[in-house]
mmCIF file with all atom_site columns, C-alpha atoms in Angstrom:
data_model
loop_
_atom_site.group_PDB
_atom_site.id
_atom_site.type_symbol
_atom_site.label_atom_id
_atom_site.label_alt_id
_atom_site.label_comp_id
_atom_site.label_asym_id
_atom_site.label_entity_id
_atom_site.label_seq_id
_atom_site.pdbx_PDB_ins_code
_atom_site.Cartn_x
_atom_site.Cartn_y
_atom_site.Cartn_z
_atom_site.occupancy
_atom_site.B_iso_or_equiv
_atom_site.pdbx_formal_charge
_atom_site.auth_seq_id
_atom_site.auth_comp_id
_atom_site.auth_asym_id
_atom_site.auth_atom_id
_atom_site.pdbx_PDB_model_num
ATOM 1  C CA . MET A 1 1  ? -250.431 129.097 -77.447 1.00 0.00 ? 26  MET A CA 1
ATOM 2  C CA . PRO A 1 2  ? -253.717 127.541 -76.398 1.00 0.00 ? 27  PRO A CA 1
ATOM 3  C CA . PRO A 1 3  ? -256.690 129.670 -77.476 1.00 0.00 ? 28  PRO A CA 1
ATOM 4  C CA . TYR A 1 4  ? -257.977 130.060 -73.923 1.00 0.00 ? 29  TYR A CA 1
ATOM 5  C CA . VAL A 1 5  ? -254.705 131.747 -72.866 1.00 0.00 ? 30  VAL A CA 1
ATOM 6  C CA . THR A 1 6  ? -254.684 134.355 -75.626 1.00 0.00 ? 31  THR A CA 1
ATOM 7  C CA . PRO A 1 7  ? -257.174 136.762 -74.007 1.00 0.00 ? 32  PRO A CA 1
ATOM 8  C CA . LEU A 1 8  ? -255.212 136.621 -70.762 1.00 0.00 ? 33  LEU A CA 1
ATOM 9  C CA . VAL A 1 9  ? -251.918 137.785 -72.270 1.00 0.00 ? 34  VAL A CA 1
ATOM 10 C CA . ARG A 1 10 ? -252.928 139.622 -75.435 1.00 0.00 ? 35  ARG A CA 1
ATOM 11 C CA . GLN A 1 11 ? -252.779 143.204 -74.131 1.00 0.00 ? 36  GLN A CA 1
ATOM 12 C CA . GLU A 1 12 ? -249.537 142.692 -72.235 1.00 0.00 ? 37  GLU A CA 1
ATOM 13 C CA . ALA A 1 13 ? -247.903 141.005 -75.241 1.00 0.00 ? 38  ALA A CA 1
ATOM 14 C CA . GLU A 1 14 ? -249.073 143.717 -77.635 1.00 0.00 ? 39  GLU A CA 1
ATOM 15 C CA . ASP A 1 15 ? -247.847 146.468 -75.298 1.00 0.00 ? 40  ASP A CA 1
ATOM 16 C CA . TYR A 1 16 ? -244.460 144.782 -74.969 1.00 0.00 ? 41  TYR A CA 1
ATOM 17 C CA . ALA A 1 17 ? -244.155 144.285 -78.733 1.00 0.00 ? 42  ALA A CA 1
ATOM 18 C CA . ARG A 1 18 ? -245.046 147.928 -79.336 1.00 0.00 ? 43  ARG A CA 1
ATOM 19 C CA . SER A 1 19 ? -242.433 149.070 -76.788 1.00 0.00 ? 44  SER A CA 1
ATOM 20 C CA . LYS A 1 20 ? -239.796 147.065 -78.682 1.00 0.00 ? 45  LYS A CA 1
ATOM 21 C CA . GLY A 1 21 ? -240.897 148.313 -82.099 1.00 0.00 ? 46  GLY A CA 1
ATOM 22 C CA . GLN A 1 22 ? -242.032 144.839 -83.153 1.00 0.00 ? 47  GLN A CA 1
ATOM 23 C CA . ARG A 1 23 ? -245.061 144.343 -85.371 1.00 0.00 ? 48  ARG A CA 1
ATOM 24 C CA . VAL A 1 24 ? -245.170 140.561 -85.167 1.00 0.00 ? 49  VAL A CA 1
ATOM 25 C CA . ILE A 1 25 ? -245.550 138.686 -81.895 1.00 0.00 ? 50  ILE A CA 1
ATOM 26 C CA . SER A 1 26 ? -243.526 135.480 -81.967 1.00 0.00 ? 51  SER A CA 1
ATOM 27 C CA . PHE A 1 27 ? -242.890 132.874 -79.289 1.00 0.00 ? 52  PHE A CA 1
ATOM 28 C CA . ALA A 1 28 ? -239.432 134.400 -78.845 1.00 0.00 ? 53  ALA A CA 1
ATOM 29 C CA . LEU A 1 29 ? -240.974 137.813 -78.200 1.00 0.00 ? 54  LEU A CA 1
ATOM 30 C CA . LEU A 1 30 ? -243.426 136.276 -75.721 1.00 0.00 ? 55  LEU A CA 1
ATOM 31 C CA . ALA A 1 31 ? -240.514 134.627 -73.920 1.00 0.00 ? 56  ALA A CA 1
ATOM 32 C CA . GLN A 1 32 ? -238.712 137.966 -73.800 1.00 0.00 ? 57  GLN A CA 1
ATOM 33 C CA . ALA A 1 33 ? -241.791 139.638 -72.348 1.00 0.00 ? 58  ALA A CA 1
ATOM 34 C CA . GLN A 1 34 ? -242.209 136.864 -69.796 1.00 0.00 ? 59  GLN A CA 1
ATOM 35 C CA . ASN A 1 35 ? -238.566 137.062 -68.735 1.00 0.00 ? 60  ASN A CA 1
ATOM 36 C CA . GLY A 1 36 ? -238.373 140.832 -68.863 1.00 0.00 ? 61  GLY A CA 1
ATOM 37 C CA . GLY A 1 37 ? -236.213 140.531 -71.968 1.00 0.00 ? 62  GLY A CA 1
ATOM 38 C CA . THR A 1 38 ? -233.479 138.721 -70.109 1.00 0.00 ? 63  THR A CA 1
ATOM 39 C CA . VAL A 1 39 ? -232.179 135.190 -69.994 1.00 0.00 ? 64  VAL A CA 1
ATOM 40 C CA . ALA A 1 40 ? -230.680 133.590 -66.902 1.00 0.00 ? 65  ALA A CA 1
ATOM 41 C CA . TRP A 1 41 ? -227.479 131.567 -67.054 1.00 0.00 ? 66  TRP A CA 1
ATOM 42 C CA . ASP A 1 42 ? -226.695 128.300 -65.263 1.00 0.00 ? 67  ASP A CA 1
ATOM 43 C CA . LEU A 1 43 ? -223.584 128.659 -63.137 1.00 0.00 ? 68  LEU A CA 1
ATOM 44 C CA . GLU A 1 44 ? -221.653 126.081 -65.176 1.00 0.00 ? 69  GLU A CA 1
ATOM 45 C CA . ALA A 1 45 ? -222.739 127.738 -68.439 1.00 0.00 ? 70  ALA A CA 1
ATOM 46 C CA . GLU A 1 46 ? -221.404 131.076 -67.147 1.00 0.00 ? 71  GLU A CA 1
ATOM 47 C CA . ARG A 1 47 ? -218.099 129.431 -66.258 1.00 0.00 ? 72  ARG A CA 1
ATOM 48 C CA . ARG A 1 48 ? -217.839 127.978 -69.749 1.00 0.00 ? 73  ARG A CA 1
ATOM 49 C CA . LEU A 1 49 ? -218.632 131.344 -71.312 1.00 0.00 ? 74  LEU A CA 1
ATOM 50 C CA . ASP A 1 50 ? -215.686 132.801 -69.380 1.00 0.00 ? 75  ASP A CA 1
ATOM 51 C CA . ASN A 1 51 ? -213.440 130.320 -71.249 1.00 0.00 ? 76  ASN A CA 1
ATOM 52 C CA . VAL A 1 52 ? -214.540 131.625 -74.651 1.00 0.00 ? 77  VAL A CA 1
ATOM 53 C CA . PRO A 1 53 ? -211.880 133.927 -76.153 1.00 0.00 ? 78  PRO A CA 1
ATOM 54 C CA . GLY A 1 54 ? -212.644 137.589 -75.470 1.00 0.00 ? 79  GLY A CA 1
ATOM 55 C CA . PRO A 1 55 ? -213.167 138.729 -79.067 1.00 0.00 ? 80  PRO A CA 1
ATOM 56 C CA . VAL A 1 56 ? -215.809 136.019 -79.593 1.00 0.00 ? 81  VAL A CA 1
ATOM 57 C CA . ARG A 1 57 ? -217.432 136.016 -76.136 1.00 0.00 ? 82  ARG A CA 1
ATOM 58 C CA . ALA A 1 58 ? -219.934 138.849 -76.746 1.00 0.00 ? 83  ALA A CA 1
ATOM 59 C CA . MET A 1 59 ? -221.113 137.287 -80.022 1.00 0.00 ? 84  MET A CA 1
ATOM 60 C CA . ALA A 1 60 ? -221.426 133.873 -78.389 1.00 0.00 ? 85  ALA A CA 1
ATOM 61 C CA . LYS A 1 61 ? -223.435 135.313 -75.499 1.00 0.00 ? 86  LYS A CA 1
ATOM 62 C CA . VAL A 1 62 ? -225.854 137.113 -77.826 1.00 0.00 ? 87  VAL A CA 1
ATOM 63 C CA . GLU A 1 63 ? -226.347 134.009 -79.975 1.00 0.00 ? 88  GLU A CA 1
ATOM 64 C CA . LEU A 1 64 ? -226.899 131.735 -76.981 1.00 0.00 ? 89  LEU A CA 1
ATOM 65 C CA . GLU A 1 65 ? -229.427 134.107 -75.413 1.00 0.00 ? 90  GLU A CA 1
ATOM 66 C CA . ARG A 1 66 ? -231.204 134.585 -78.742 1.00 0.00 ? 91  ARG A CA 1
ATOM 67 C CA . THR A 1 67 ? -231.437 130.828 -79.234 1.00 0.00 ? 92  THR A CA 1
ATOM 68 C CA . ALA A 1 68 ? -232.769 130.314 -75.709 1.00 0.00 ? 93  ALA A CA 1
ATOM 69 C CA . LEU A 1 69 ? -235.442 132.984 -76.215 1.00 0.00 ? 94  LEU A CA 1
ATOM 70 C CA . GLU A 1 70 ? -236.446 131.574 -79.588 1.00 0.00 ? 95  GLU A CA 1
ATOM 71 C CA . ARG A 1 71 ? -236.997 128.216 -77.917 1.00 0.00 ? 96  ARG A CA 1
ATOM 72 C CA . GLY A 1 72 ? -238.917 129.745 -75.038 1.00 0.00 ? 97  GLY A CA 1
ATOM 73 C CA . GLN A 1 73 ? -236.201 128.813 -72.551 1.00 0.00 ? 98  GLN A CA 1
ATOM 74 C CA . ALA A 1 74 ? -235.543 131.155 -69.643 1.00 0.00 ? 99  ALA A CA 1
ATOM 75 C CA . THR A 1 75 ? -232.041 129.813 -68.994 1.00 0.00 ? 100 THR A CA 1
ATOM 76 C CA . VAL A 1 76 ? -228.881 129.197 -71.000 1.00 0.00 ? 101 VAL A CA 1
ATOM 77 C CA . THR A 1 77 ? -227.608 125.745 -70.079 1.00 0.00 ? 102 THR A CA 1
ATOM 78 C CA . VAL A 1 78 ? -224.485 123.771 -70.884 1.00 0.00 ? 103 VAL A CA 1
ATOM 79 C CA . ALA A 1 79 ? -226.611 121.512 -73.096 1.00 0.00 ? 104 ALA A CA 1
ATOM 80 C CA . LEU A 1 80 ? -227.737 124.526 -75.126 1.00 0.00 ? 105 LEU A CA 1
ATOM 81 C CA . MET A 1 81 ? -224.137 125.709 -75.403 1.00 0.00 ? 106 MET A CA 1
ATOM 82 C CA . GLU A 1 82 ? -223.106 122.311 -76.763 1.00 0.00 ? 107 GLU A CA 1
ATOM 83 C CA . GLU A 1 83 ? -225.937 122.358 -79.312 1.00 0.00 ? 108 GLU A CA 1
ATOM 84 C CA . VAL A 1 84 ? -225.037 125.819 -80.576 1.00 0.00 ? 109 VAL A CA 1
ATOM 85 C CA . LYS A 1 85 ? -221.339 124.935 -80.673 1.00 0.00 ? 110 LYS A CA 1
ATOM 86 C CA . ALA A 1 86 ? -222.082 121.811 -82.714 1.00 0.00 ? 111 ALA A CA 1
ATOM 87 C CA . LYS A 1 87 ? -224.344 123.763 -85.057 1.00 0.00 ? 112 LYS A CA 1
ATOM 88 C CA . TYR A 1 88 ? -221.830 126.496 -85.823 1.00 0.00 ? 113 TYR A CA 1
ATOM 89 C CA . PHE A 1 89 ? -218.538 124.693 -85.488 1.00 0.00 ? 114 PHE A CA 1
ATOM 90 C CA . GLY A 1 90 ? -219.413 121.036 -86.021 1.00 0.00 ? 115 GLY A CA 1
ATOM 91 C CA . MET A 1 91 ? -217.956 120.259 -82.615 1.00 0.00 ? 116 MET A CA 1
ATOM 92 C CA . ALA A 1 92 ? -219.395 118.858 -79.451 1.00 0.00 ? 117 ALA A CA 1
ATOM 93 C CA . ALA A 1 93 ? -217.809 118.135 -76.133 1.00 0.00 ? 118 ALA A CA 1
ATOM 94 C CA . LYS A 1 94 ? -216.266 114.722 -75.849 1.00 0.00 ? 119 LYS A CA 1
ATOM 95 C CA . GLY A 1 95 ? -217.082 112.499 -72.915 1.00 0.00 ? 120 GLY A CA 1
#
């Protein structure tokens, strides 16, 4: 974060971290604070999530949202889904 921005968000970030029981403020935590702790989903990404088998769907959703927050992204996209799928399963969508 640029040094000139720090004073503008410091108190809010520290308050949010404290409310979540976090002692370290990371970019992921800042993204959570900025997004109210939530991540939006692209419509197509939501449709694809619906195709994930039920027993795995909740885990996949948590991992995708966690990855988006860690990267400072406010939205889960199909591209992110493909990246995570390739990372964990060595697969990517074909053509």
